PDB file of C-alpha atoms in Angstrom:
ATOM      1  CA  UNK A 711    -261.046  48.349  31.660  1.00 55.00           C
ATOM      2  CA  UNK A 712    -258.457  50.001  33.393  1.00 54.00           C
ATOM      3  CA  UNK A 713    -255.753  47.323  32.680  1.00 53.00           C
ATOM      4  CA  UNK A 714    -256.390  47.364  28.928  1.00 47.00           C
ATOM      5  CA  UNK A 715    -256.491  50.787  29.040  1.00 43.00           C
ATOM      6  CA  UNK A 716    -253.257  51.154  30.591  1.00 46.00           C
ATOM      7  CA  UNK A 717    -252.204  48.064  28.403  1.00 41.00           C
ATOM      8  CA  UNK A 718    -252.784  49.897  25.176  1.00 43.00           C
ATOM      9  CA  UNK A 719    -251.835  53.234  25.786  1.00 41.00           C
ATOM     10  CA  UNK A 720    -248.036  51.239  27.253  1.00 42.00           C
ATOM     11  CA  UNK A 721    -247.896  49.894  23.094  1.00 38.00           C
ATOM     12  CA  UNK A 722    -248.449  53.132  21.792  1.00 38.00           C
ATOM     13  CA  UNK A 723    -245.569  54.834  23.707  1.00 38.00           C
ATOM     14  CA  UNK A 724    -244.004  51.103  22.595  1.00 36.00           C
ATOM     15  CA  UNK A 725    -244.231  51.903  18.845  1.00 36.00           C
ATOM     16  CA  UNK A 726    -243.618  55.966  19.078  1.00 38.00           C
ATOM     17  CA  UNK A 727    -239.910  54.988  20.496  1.00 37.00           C
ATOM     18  CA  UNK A 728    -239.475  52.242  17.969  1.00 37.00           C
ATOM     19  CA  UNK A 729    -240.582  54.476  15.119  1.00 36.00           C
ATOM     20  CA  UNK A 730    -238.441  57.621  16.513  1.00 34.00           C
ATOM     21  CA  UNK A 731    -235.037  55.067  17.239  1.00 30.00           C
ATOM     22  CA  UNK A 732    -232.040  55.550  14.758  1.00 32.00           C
ATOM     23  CA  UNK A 733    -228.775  54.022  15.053  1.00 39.00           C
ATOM     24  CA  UNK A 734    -226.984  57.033  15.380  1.00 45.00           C
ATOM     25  CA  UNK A 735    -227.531  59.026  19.033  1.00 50.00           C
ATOM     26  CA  UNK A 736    -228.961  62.524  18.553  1.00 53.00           C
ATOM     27  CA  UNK A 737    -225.211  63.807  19.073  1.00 72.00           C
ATOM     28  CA  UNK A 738    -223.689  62.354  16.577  1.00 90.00           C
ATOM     29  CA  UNK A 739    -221.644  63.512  13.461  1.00 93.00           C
ATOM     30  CA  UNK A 740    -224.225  61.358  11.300  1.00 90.00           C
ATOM     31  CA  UNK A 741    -226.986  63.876  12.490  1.00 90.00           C
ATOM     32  CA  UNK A 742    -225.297  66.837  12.417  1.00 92.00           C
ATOM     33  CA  UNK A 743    -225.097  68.249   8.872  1.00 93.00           C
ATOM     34  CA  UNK A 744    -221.353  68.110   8.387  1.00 96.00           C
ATOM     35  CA  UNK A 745    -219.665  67.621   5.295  1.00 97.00           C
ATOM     36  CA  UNK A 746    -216.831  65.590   6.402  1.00 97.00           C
ATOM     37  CA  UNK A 747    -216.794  63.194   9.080  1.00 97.00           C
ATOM     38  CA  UNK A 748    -213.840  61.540  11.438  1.00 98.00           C
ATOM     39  CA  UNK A 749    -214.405  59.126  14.010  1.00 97.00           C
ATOM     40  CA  UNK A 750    -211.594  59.398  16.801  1.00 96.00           C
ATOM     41  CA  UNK A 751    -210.979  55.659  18.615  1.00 93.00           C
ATOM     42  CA  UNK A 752    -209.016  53.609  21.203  1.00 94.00           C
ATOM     43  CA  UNK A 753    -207.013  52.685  18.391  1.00 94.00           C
ATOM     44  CA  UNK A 754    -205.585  56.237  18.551  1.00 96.00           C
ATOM     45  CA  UNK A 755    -206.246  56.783  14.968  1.00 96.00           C
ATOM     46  CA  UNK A 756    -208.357  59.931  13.213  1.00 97.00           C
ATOM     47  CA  UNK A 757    -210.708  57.856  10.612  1.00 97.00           C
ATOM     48  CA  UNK A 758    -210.320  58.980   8.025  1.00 97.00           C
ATOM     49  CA  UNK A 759    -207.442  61.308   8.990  1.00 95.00           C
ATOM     50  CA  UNK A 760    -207.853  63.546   5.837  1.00 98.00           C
ATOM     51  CA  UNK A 761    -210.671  64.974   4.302  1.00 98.00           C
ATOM     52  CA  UNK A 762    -211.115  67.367   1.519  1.00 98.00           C
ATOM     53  CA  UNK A 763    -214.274  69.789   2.030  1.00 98.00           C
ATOM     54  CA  UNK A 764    -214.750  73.386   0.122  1.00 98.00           C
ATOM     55  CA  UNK A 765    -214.643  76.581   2.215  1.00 96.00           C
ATOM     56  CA  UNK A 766    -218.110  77.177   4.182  1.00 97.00           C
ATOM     57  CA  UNK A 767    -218.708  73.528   4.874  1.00 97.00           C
ATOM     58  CA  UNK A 768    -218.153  71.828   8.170  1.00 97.00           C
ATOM     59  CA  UNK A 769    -216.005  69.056   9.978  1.00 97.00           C
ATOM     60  CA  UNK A 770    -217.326  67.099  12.619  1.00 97.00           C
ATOM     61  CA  UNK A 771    -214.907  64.635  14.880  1.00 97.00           C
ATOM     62  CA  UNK A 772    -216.618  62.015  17.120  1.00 97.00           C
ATOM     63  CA  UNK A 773    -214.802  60.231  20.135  1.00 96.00           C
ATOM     64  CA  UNK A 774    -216.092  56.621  19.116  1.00 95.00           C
ATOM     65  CA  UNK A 775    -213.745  54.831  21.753  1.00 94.00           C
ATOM     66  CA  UNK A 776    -213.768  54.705  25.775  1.00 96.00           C
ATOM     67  CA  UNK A 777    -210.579  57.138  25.756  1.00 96.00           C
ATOM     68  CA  UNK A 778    -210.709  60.881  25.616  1.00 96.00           C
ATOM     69  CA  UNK A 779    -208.756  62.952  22.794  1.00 96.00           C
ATOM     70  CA  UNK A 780    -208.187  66.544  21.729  1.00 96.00           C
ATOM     71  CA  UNK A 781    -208.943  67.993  18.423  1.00 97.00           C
ATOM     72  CA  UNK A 782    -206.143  70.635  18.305  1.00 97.00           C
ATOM     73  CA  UNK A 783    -205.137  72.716  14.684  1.00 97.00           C
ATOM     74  CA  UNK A 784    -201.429  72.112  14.435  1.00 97.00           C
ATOM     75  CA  UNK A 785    -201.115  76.118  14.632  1.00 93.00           C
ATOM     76  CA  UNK A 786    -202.661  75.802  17.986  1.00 81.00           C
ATOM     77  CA  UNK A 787    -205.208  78.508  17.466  1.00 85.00           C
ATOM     78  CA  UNK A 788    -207.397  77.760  14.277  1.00 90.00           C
ATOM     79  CA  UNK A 789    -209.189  75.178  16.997  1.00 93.00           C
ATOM     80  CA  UNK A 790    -208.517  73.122  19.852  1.00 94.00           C
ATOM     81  CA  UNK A 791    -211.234  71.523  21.667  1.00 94.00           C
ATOM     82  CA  UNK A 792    -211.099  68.334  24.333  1.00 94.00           C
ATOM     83  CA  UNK A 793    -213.434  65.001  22.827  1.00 95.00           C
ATOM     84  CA  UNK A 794    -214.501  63.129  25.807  1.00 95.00           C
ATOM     85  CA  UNK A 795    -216.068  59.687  25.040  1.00 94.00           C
ATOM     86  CA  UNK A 796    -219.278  59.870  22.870  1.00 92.00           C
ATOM     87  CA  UNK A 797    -219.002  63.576  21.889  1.00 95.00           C
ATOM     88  CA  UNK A 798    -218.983  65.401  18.821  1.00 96.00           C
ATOM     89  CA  UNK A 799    -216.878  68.487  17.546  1.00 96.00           C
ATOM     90  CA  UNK A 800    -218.083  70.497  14.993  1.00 96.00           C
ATOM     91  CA  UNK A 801    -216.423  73.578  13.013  1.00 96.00           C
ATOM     92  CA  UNK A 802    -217.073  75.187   9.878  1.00 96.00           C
ATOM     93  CA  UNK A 803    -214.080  76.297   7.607  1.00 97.00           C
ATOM     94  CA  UNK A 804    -214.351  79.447   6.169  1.00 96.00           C
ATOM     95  CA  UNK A 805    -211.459  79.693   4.353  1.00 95.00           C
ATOM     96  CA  UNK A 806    -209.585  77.745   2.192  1.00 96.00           C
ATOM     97  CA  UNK A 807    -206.534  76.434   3.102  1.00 96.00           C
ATOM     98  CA  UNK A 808    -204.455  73.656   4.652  1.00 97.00           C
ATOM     99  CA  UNK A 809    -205.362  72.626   8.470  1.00 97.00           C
ATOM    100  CA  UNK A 810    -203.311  69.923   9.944  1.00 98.00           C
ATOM    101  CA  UNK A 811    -204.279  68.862  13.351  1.00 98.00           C
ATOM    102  CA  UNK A 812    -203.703  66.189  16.119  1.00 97.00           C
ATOM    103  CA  UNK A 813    -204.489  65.249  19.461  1.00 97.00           C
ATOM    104  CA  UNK A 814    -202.456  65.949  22.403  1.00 96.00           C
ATOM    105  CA  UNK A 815    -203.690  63.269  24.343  1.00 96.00           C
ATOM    106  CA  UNK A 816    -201.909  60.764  21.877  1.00 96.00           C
ATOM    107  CA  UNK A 817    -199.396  62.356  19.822  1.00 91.00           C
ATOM    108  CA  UNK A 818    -199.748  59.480  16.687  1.00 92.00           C
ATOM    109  CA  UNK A 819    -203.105  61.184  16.328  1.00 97.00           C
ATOM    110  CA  UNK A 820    -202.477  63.204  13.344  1.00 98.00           C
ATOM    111  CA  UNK A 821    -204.306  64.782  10.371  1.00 98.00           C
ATOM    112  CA  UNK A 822    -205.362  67.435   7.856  1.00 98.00           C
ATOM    113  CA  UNK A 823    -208.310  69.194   6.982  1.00 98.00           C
ATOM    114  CA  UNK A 824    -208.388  70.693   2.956  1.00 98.00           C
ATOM    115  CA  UNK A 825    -210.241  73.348   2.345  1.00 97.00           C
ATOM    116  CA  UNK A 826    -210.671  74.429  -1.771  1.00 98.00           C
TER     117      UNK A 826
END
């Protein structure tokens, strides 16, 4: 009794953690309501390295790759954050305007964030 007790309450946890899985971790760009997303990777590329958003809406970067980058605003004080492998950086433009950035990790990591 005690086995297939133990037996069937082991499948239920089983099927929970199936049914709750996604393919995306629960820190991920994917999950976290931005408008724009751009992976960061070891091939020291921003993907996509532009994106167009209008003001109020939010970027999120992800470090995709097994080397750690910075997400720095060209003007070095709109944003500057370090990416370590696996996280995500969100921020929310509030005005419009042009915001290049790059990382200073890897200085061929370049972009620009336009805000209408």
């Amino acid at each position: 009794m005690r086995t297939t007790l133990a037996v069937g309450i082991g499948l239920i946890l089983l099927l929970a953690a199936a049914c709750g899985s996604s393919t995306m971790p629960a820190n991920s760009c994917g999950s976290s309501g931005a408008s724009a997303n751009i992976s960061a990777s070891d091939g020291l590329t921003f993907a996509p390295k532009n994106a167009t958003i209008t003001h109020g809406q939010a970027v999120c970067w992800q470090n995709n790759g097994s080397l750690a980058h910075t997400v720095t605003s060209d003007d070095g004080t709109s944003f500057n954050t370090s990416l370590p492998t696996g996280q995500i950086f969100v921020r929310t433009f509030s005005t419009a305007g042009s915001f290049p950035y790059h990382c200073t990790i890897h200085a061929g990591m370049i972009g620009t964030i336009t805000v209408n």
